[in-house]
């Protein structure tokens, strides 16, 4: 798509034709199955201070937790025993866990469940650590680019740069990972033209996986008073991402389900998504992974019900990249 076409879709009041097109592209390139992946949020400590995120370093009112490696492994086994063939291990940028800790976790899971894909989502780390994780069995890495507007990126992520973020994404791909990028829709200060930049980036980079979620404020952040993003607009951005990337794996995000508890997942699945993340974080910790307010917890039952309601079929397969 050209920049002009993308902008036209983003500005249009009508979105039905775009959503329909995205659904057709998804069907042709990804099939009808919806892949379920198991998510474990193992630490809510973060060294960064992103303005929109409840895990930010300066949020003193968050009850912090760190799971021990043995607890992460136990939760991972639990998810695998429920049938998950992909585990997404996620945390804030928490350097408490050294290379050996994370390598030990990966190796243990791979030894017991060799067919399970491991996705890491542990933020920005030195290049040699990415290599070490990959060499001991990590398969995929999620690192949303957040926004392609350099000025806005800098404002929202003190001390970080978009240039470095993109460099890391390229490095991860070169290392051999299946790579996930993605953006937030409706960030305070974000213009429609910025989202056009996000779609153009996704079209150019062709990530193996894409996560796009609507902005939801978190009460203990500097952006607490900002407006919640529109679900309809987020769906347009998701649909455009599907059209320009064709076969990237795209989750109907938990943020969509949070904004529309009854239909969020279904709306995402209808707009081009083909994945749902099921939360296997231990129950007593879930509510403390408070990246935004009122984040719902997606159980296996809930994910299966959404897939069923959307008229699609659940699959527990690994769901490796369709781009290779
Ligand atoms: S968005 Fe990520 S890096 Fe930023 S504060 Fe939240 S968890 Fe940390």
Short mmCIF file of C-alpha atoms and ligand atoms in Angstrom, two decimals:
data_model
loop_
_atom_site.label_atom_id
_atom_site.label_comp_id
_atom_site.label_asym_id
_atom_site.label_seq_id
_atom_site.Cartn_x
_atom_site.Cartn_y
_atom_site.Cartn_z
CA UNK A 1 0.00 0.00 0.00
CA UNK A 2 1.18 3.50 -0.65
CA UNK A 3 1.48 6.06 2.14
CA UNK A 4 -1.44 7.91 0.55
CA UNK A 5 -3.72 4.87 0.55
CA UNK A 6 -2.88 4.05 4.17
CA UNK A 7 -3.69 7.60 5.26
CA UNK A 8 -6.97 7.49 3.35
CA UNK A 9 -8.02 4.36 5.22
CA UNK A 10 -6.95 5.82 8.56
CA UNK A 11 -8.93 9.01 7.95
CA UNK A 12 -12.06 7.34 6.61
CA UNK A 13 -15.13 7.17 8.86
CA UNK A 14 -16.16 3.89 7.25
CA UNK A 15 -14.17 0.78 8.15
CA UNK A 16 -16.34 -2.19 7.15
CA UNK A 17 -14.71 -2.73 3.74
CA UNK A 18 -11.20 -2.59 5.23
CA UNK A 19 -12.07 -5.07 8.01
CA UNK A 20 -13.60 -7.41 5.43
CA UNK A 21 -10.50 -7.19 3.28
CA UNK A 22 -8.24 -7.91 6.27
CA UNK A 23 -10.37 -10.92 7.18
CA UNK A 24 -10.03 -12.28 3.66
CA UNK A 25 -6.26 -11.73 3.64
CA UNK A 26 -6.00 -13.51 7.01
CA UNK A 27 -8.05 -16.43 5.71
CA UNK A 28 -5.98 -16.78 2.57
CA UNK A 29 -2.55 -16.47 4.19
CA UNK A 30 -3.02 -17.78 7.76
CA UNK A 31 -6.03 -20.08 7.50
CA UNK A 32 -8.97 -20.33 9.84
CA UNK A 33 -7.30 -21.60 12.99
CA UNK A 34 -6.59 -19.40 15.98
CA UNK A 35 -3.32 -20.23 17.73
CA UNK A 36 -3.32 -20.14 21.53
CA UNK A 37 -0.06 -19.23 23.22
CA UNK A 38 0.76 -19.37 26.94
CA UNK A 39 1.92 -16.17 28.62
CA UNK A 40 3.87 -16.00 31.88
CA UNK A 41 4.55 -12.53 33.29
CA UNK A 42 7.41 -13.44 35.58
CA UNK A 43 8.56 -10.07 36.92
CA UNK A 44 6.94 -6.64 37.12
CA UNK A 45 10.17 -4.82 37.98
CA UNK A 46 11.38 -2.49 35.27
CA UNK A 47 14.47 -0.34 34.92
CA UNK A 48 12.73 1.94 32.40
CA UNK A 49 10.33 4.78 32.98
CA UNK A 50 7.93 4.80 30.01
CA UNK A 51 5.32 7.46 30.64
CA UNK A 52 2.29 5.26 29.88
CA UNK A 53 3.20 2.07 31.70
CA UNK A 54 2.27 1.01 35.21
CA UNK A 55 5.47 -1.01 35.54
CA UNK A 56 7.61 2.10 35.14
CA UNK A 57 10.46 2.48 37.61
CA UNK A 58 8.99 5.53 39.36
CA UNK A 59 5.64 3.93 40.11
CA UNK A 60 6.10 3.51 43.84
CA UNK A 61 2.57 2.32 44.45
CA UNK A 62 2.90 -0.95 42.53
CA UNK A 63 3.44 -4.11 44.56
CA UNK A 64 6.49 -5.59 42.87
CA UNK A 65 7.20 -9.28 42.39
CA UNK A 66 9.87 -11.47 40.88
CA UNK A 67 9.27 -15.16 40.32
CA UNK A 68 12.19 -17.44 41.11
CA UNK A 69 13.57 -19.40 38.14
CA UNK A 70 12.10 -22.58 39.70
CA UNK A 71 8.68 -20.88 39.88
CA UNK A 72 8.92 -19.73 36.24
CA UNK A 73 9.77 -23.28 35.23
CA UNK A 74 6.88 -24.68 37.27
CA UNK A 75 4.40 -22.25 35.67
CA UNK A 76 5.83 -23.11 32.24
CA UNK A 77 5.34 -26.82 32.84
CA UNK A 78 1.76 -26.08 33.86
CA UNK A 79 1.09 -24.22 30.60
CA UNK A 80 2.70 -27.01 28.55
CA UNK A 81 0.61 -29.60 30.35
CA UNK A 82 -2.50 -27.62 29.37
CA UNK A 83 -1.43 -28.06 25.75
CA UNK A 84 0.47 -24.84 25.01
CA UNK A 85 3.12 -25.27 22.33
CA UNK A 86 4.40 -21.71 22.67
CA UNK A 87 5.42 -20.08 25.92
CA UNK A 88 5.81 -16.33 26.04
CA UNK A 89 8.07 -15.39 28.95
CA UNK A 90 7.55 -11.70 29.66
CA UNK A 91 8.82 -9.17 32.19
CA UNK A 92 9.71 -5.53 32.52
CA UNK A 93 13.32 -4.66 31.62
CA UNK A 94 14.52 -6.43 34.76
CA UNK A 95 18.27 -6.98 34.87
CA UNK A 96 18.01 -8.87 38.15
CA UNK A 97 17.82 -11.97 35.95
CA UNK A 98 21.26 -12.56 34.47
CA UNK A 99 22.09 -14.44 31.28
CA UNK A 100 22.61 -17.66 33.20
CA UNK A 101 19.22 -17.41 34.92
CA UNK A 102 17.36 -17.01 31.65
CA UNK A 103 19.47 -19.60 29.87
CA UNK A 104 18.81 -22.05 32.68
CA UNK A 105 15.05 -21.51 32.38
CA UNK A 106 15.08 -21.97 28.59
CA UNK A 107 17.22 -25.11 28.77
CA UNK A 108 15.07 -26.69 31.45
CA UNK A 109 11.82 -26.11 29.56
CA UNK A 110 13.34 -27.31 26.28
CA UNK A 111 14.64 -30.47 27.94
CA UNK A 112 11.27 -31.39 29.37
CA UNK A 113 9.13 -30.09 26.47
CA UNK A 114 11.41 -30.09 23.39
CA UNK A 115 8.58 -29.30 20.98
CA UNK A 116 7.63 -26.10 22.77
CA UNK A 117 8.59 -22.79 21.20
CA UNK A 118 9.94 -20.18 23.60
CA UNK A 119 9.24 -16.53 23.00
CA UNK A 120 11.09 -13.99 25.09
CA UNK A 121 9.70 -10.55 25.82
CA UNK A 122 12.22 -9.16 28.29
CA UNK A 123 13.05 -5.82 26.72
CA UNK A 124 16.27 -4.18 25.66
CA UNK A 125 19.42 -6.09 26.58
CA UNK A 126 23.01 -6.24 25.32
CA UNK A 127 23.43 -7.98 21.96
CA UNK A 128 25.51 -10.82 23.38
CA UNK A 129 22.65 -11.72 25.72
CA UNK A 130 20.22 -11.99 22.80
CA UNK A 131 22.71 -14.30 21.12
CA UNK A 132 23.17 -16.39 24.25
CA UNK A 133 19.40 -16.86 24.68
CA UNK A 134 19.02 -17.84 21.03
CA UNK A 135 21.93 -20.27 21.14
CA UNK A 136 20.42 -22.16 24.03
CA UNK A 137 17.01 -22.55 22.43
CA UNK A 138 14.91 -19.36 22.50
CA UNK A 139 12.95 -19.22 19.25
CA UNK A 140 11.25 -15.85 19.15
CA UNK A 141 11.54 -12.34 20.57
CA UNK A 142 8.85 -9.72 21.04
CA UNK A 143 9.87 -6.07 21.11
CA UNK A 144 7.18 -3.65 20.03
CA UNK A 145 8.55 -0.62 18.24
CA UNK A 146 5.73 1.32 20.03
CA UNK A 147 5.61 4.32 17.65
CA UNK A 148 7.58 5.31 14.58
CA UNK A 149 7.38 8.98 15.51
CA UNK A 150 10.89 9.60 16.78
CA UNK A 151 9.98 12.70 18.78
CA UNK A 152 7.02 11.02 20.45
CA UNK A 153 9.07 7.87 21.13
CA UNK A 154 11.70 9.93 22.91
CA UNK A 155 9.11 11.79 24.96
CA UNK A 156 7.30 8.64 26.08
CA UNK A 157 10.45 6.57 26.69
CA UNK A 158 12.91 8.73 28.66
CA UNK A 159 16.49 7.76 27.94
CA UNK A 160 15.61 5.46 25.04
CA UNK A 161 15.68 5.97 21.29
CA UNK A 162 13.65 4.69 18.38
CA UNK A 163 16.81 4.26 16.34
CA UNK A 164 18.18 1.82 18.91
CA UNK A 165 14.86 -0.02 19.10
CA UNK A 166 14.87 -0.60 15.34
CA UNK A 167 18.52 -1.58 15.40
CA UNK A 168 17.71 -4.23 18.02
CA UNK A 169 14.80 -5.56 15.96
CA UNK A 170 17.14 -5.92 12.98
CA UNK A 171 19.79 -7.55 15.15
CA UNK A 172 17.30 -10.05 16.56
CA UNK A 173 16.27 -11.03 13.05
CA UNK A 174 19.89 -11.39 11.96
CA UNK A 175 20.55 -13.58 14.99
CA UNK A 176 17.86 -15.99 13.81
CA UNK A 177 14.89 -15.15 16.00
CA UNK A 178 11.35 -14.95 14.73
CA UNK A 179 10.71 -11.34 15.60
CA UNK A 180 7.65 -9.50 16.83
CA UNK A 181 7.13 -5.74 16.51
CA UNK A 182 4.03 -3.60 16.95
CA UNK A 183 2.65 -0.32 18.15
CA UNK A 184 0.23 1.31 20.53
CA UNK A 185 -2.78 3.07 19.00
CA UNK A 186 -4.12 6.27 20.53
CA UNK A 187 -1.04 7.34 22.49
CA UNK A 188 -1.37 10.91 23.81
CA UNK A 189 0.25 13.17 21.23
CA UNK A 190 0.05 10.60 18.42
CA UNK A 191 -1.28 11.86 15.08
CA UNK A 192 -2.93 9.81 12.34
CA UNK A 193 0.17 10.43 10.22
CA UNK A 194 2.25 8.70 12.93
CA UNK A 195 0.16 5.55 12.55
CA UNK A 196 0.69 5.72 8.82
CA UNK A 197 4.41 5.58 9.69
CA UNK A 198 3.78 2.49 11.83
CA UNK A 199 1.96 0.70 9.01
CA UNK A 200 4.67 1.62 6.51
CA UNK A 201 7.29 0.26 8.89
CA UNK A 202 5.40 -3.02 9.32
CA UNK A 203 5.01 -3.28 5.56
CA UNK A 204 8.72 -2.76 5.08
CA UNK A 205 10.03 -4.87 8.00
CA UNK A 206 7.50 -7.71 7.63
CA UNK A 207 7.72 -8.92 11.26
CA UNK A 208 6.99 -12.58 11.93
CA UNK A 209 4.61 -11.43 14.67
CA UNK A 210 2.80 -8.15 15.32
CA UNK A 211 1.18 -6.90 18.53
CA UNK A 212 -1.07 -3.86 18.23
CA UNK A 213 -3.06 -2.63 21.20
CA UNK A 214 -5.20 0.40 22.01
CA UNK A 215 -3.77 2.82 24.57
CA UNK A 216 -5.31 2.41 28.03
CA UNK A 217 -4.12 4.79 30.77
CA UNK A 218 -2.73 3.53 34.06
CA UNK A 219 -3.71 5.52 37.15
CA UNK A 220 -0.23 5.76 38.65
CA UNK A 221 1.56 7.15 35.61
CA UNK A 222 2.01 10.68 34.26
CA UNK A 223 -0.55 9.84 31.55
CA UNK A 224 -3.26 8.77 34.00
CA UNK A 225 -5.67 11.46 32.84
CA UNK A 226 -5.27 10.82 29.11
CA UNK A 227 -8.15 9.46 27.06
CA UNK A 228 -8.61 5.78 26.32
CA UNK A 229 -8.11 4.88 22.66
CA UNK A 230 -11.05 4.05 20.46
CA UNK A 231 -11.48 0.32 19.83
CA UNK A 232 -12.84 1.04 16.35
CA UNK A 233 -9.76 2.99 15.42
CA UNK A 234 -7.44 0.32 16.82
CA UNK A 235 -9.28 -2.26 14.70
CA UNK A 236 -8.60 -0.17 11.60
CA UNK A 237 -4.87 -0.14 12.37
CA UNK A 238 -4.91 -3.91 13.02
CA UNK A 239 -6.73 -4.50 9.73
CA UNK A 240 -4.20 -2.37 7.84
CA UNK A 241 -1.33 -4.28 9.45
CA UNK A 242 -2.89 -7.52 8.27
CA UNK A 243 -3.37 -6.27 4.72
CA UNK A 244 0.22 -5.02 4.35
CA UNK A 245 1.95 -7.98 6.03
CA UNK A 246 -0.38 -10.77 4.89
CA UNK A 247 0.90 -13.68 6.98
CA UNK A 248 2.38 -12.20 10.17
CA UNK A 249 0.97 -13.79 13.32
CA UNK A 250 -1.19 -11.21 15.09
CA UNK A 251 -2.80 -11.61 18.50
CA UNK A 252 -6.21 -10.22 19.32
CA UNK A 253 -4.65 -8.41 22.27
CA UNK A 254 -5.63 -8.47 25.91
CA UNK A 255 -5.96 -4.67 25.68
CA UNK A 256 -8.82 -5.13 23.19
CA UNK A 257 -10.46 -7.62 25.55
CA UNK A 258 -10.00 -5.16 28.41
CA UNK A 259 -11.79 -2.35 26.58
CA UNK A 260 -14.59 -4.61 25.41
CA UNK A 261 -14.84 -7.56 27.79
CA UNK A 262 -17.56 -9.33 25.86
CA UNK A 263 -16.37 -8.84 22.29
CA UNK A 264 -12.80 -7.44 22.22
CA UNK A 265 -11.15 -10.71 21.22
CA UNK A 266 -13.83 -11.46 18.64
CA UNK A 267 -13.54 -7.99 17.10
CA UNK A 268 -9.77 -8.49 16.83
CA UNK A 269 -10.17 -11.94 15.27
CA UNK A 270 -12.63 -10.50 12.75
CA UNK A 271 -10.20 -7.68 11.84
CA UNK A 272 -7.32 -9.94 10.83
CA UNK A 273 -5.93 -11.47 14.04
CA UNK A 274 -5.10 -15.16 14.33
CA UNK A 275 -3.63 -15.60 17.84
CA UNK A 276 -4.80 -15.24 21.46
CA UNK A 277 -2.46 -15.14 24.45
CA UNK A 278 -3.65 -17.18 27.42
CA UNK A 279 -2.38 -16.00 30.79
CA UNK A 280 -0.58 -18.61 32.92
CA UNK A 281 0.94 -16.16 35.41
CA UNK A 282 0.24 -17.48 38.93
CA UNK A 283 -3.15 -16.09 40.08
CA UNK A 284 -1.81 -14.26 43.10
CA UNK A 285 0.57 -12.20 40.90
CA UNK A 286 -1.59 -11.48 37.84
CA UNK A 287 -3.16 -8.27 39.08
CA UNK A 288 0.26 -6.79 39.87
CA UNK A 289 1.34 -6.94 36.23
CA UNK A 290 -0.55 -3.68 35.91
CA UNK A 291 0.77 -2.17 32.70
CA UNK A 292 -2.60 -0.42 32.27
CA UNK A 293 -5.77 -0.17 34.36
CA UNK A 294 -8.24 -3.04 34.75
CA UNK A 295 -6.23 -5.43 32.58
CA UNK A 296 -8.26 -8.60 32.20
CA UNK A 297 -6.76 -12.03 32.67
CA UNK A 298 -7.35 -14.31 29.72
CA UNK A 299 -7.99 -17.89 30.78
CA UNK A 300 -7.91 -20.85 28.44
CA UNK A 301 -11.67 -21.16 28.77
CA UNK A 302 -12.19 -17.53 27.87
CA UNK A 303 -9.90 -17.73 24.83
CA UNK A 304 -11.59 -20.90 23.57
CA UNK A 305 -15.04 -19.32 24.01
CA UNK A 306 -13.99 -16.25 21.98
CA UNK A 307 -12.64 -18.42 19.16
CA UNK A 308 -15.80 -20.49 19.13
CA UNK A 309 -17.99 -17.37 19.06
CA UNK A 310 -16.02 -16.00 16.12
CA UNK A 311 -16.79 -19.19 14.18
CA UNK A 312 -13.12 -20.20 13.99
CA UNK A 313 -11.18 -23.18 15.25
CA UNK A 314 -8.69 -23.35 18.14
CA UNK A 315 -5.27 -24.84 17.53
CA UNK A 316 -2.50 -25.66 20.00
CA UNK A 317 0.18 -25.96 17.33
CA UNK A 318 3.46 -24.05 17.69
CA UNK A 319 2.49 -21.50 15.08
CA UNK A 320 5.98 -20.77 13.79
CA UNK A 321 6.53 -17.89 11.43
CA UNK A 322 4.73 -18.18 8.11
CA UNK A 323 7.36 -16.00 6.49
CA UNK A 324 10.10 -18.64 6.40
S1 LIG B 1 6.63 -0.35 28.62
FE1 LIG B 1 8.10 -2.01 29.05
S2 LIG B 1 10.07 -0.96 29.27
FE2 LIG B 1 8.48 0.60 29.49
S3 LIG B 1 8.09 0.77 31.70
FE3 LIG B 1 6.63 -0.73 30.85
S4 LIG B 1 7.56 -2.72 31.10
FE4 LIG B 1 9.16 -1.16 31.34
#
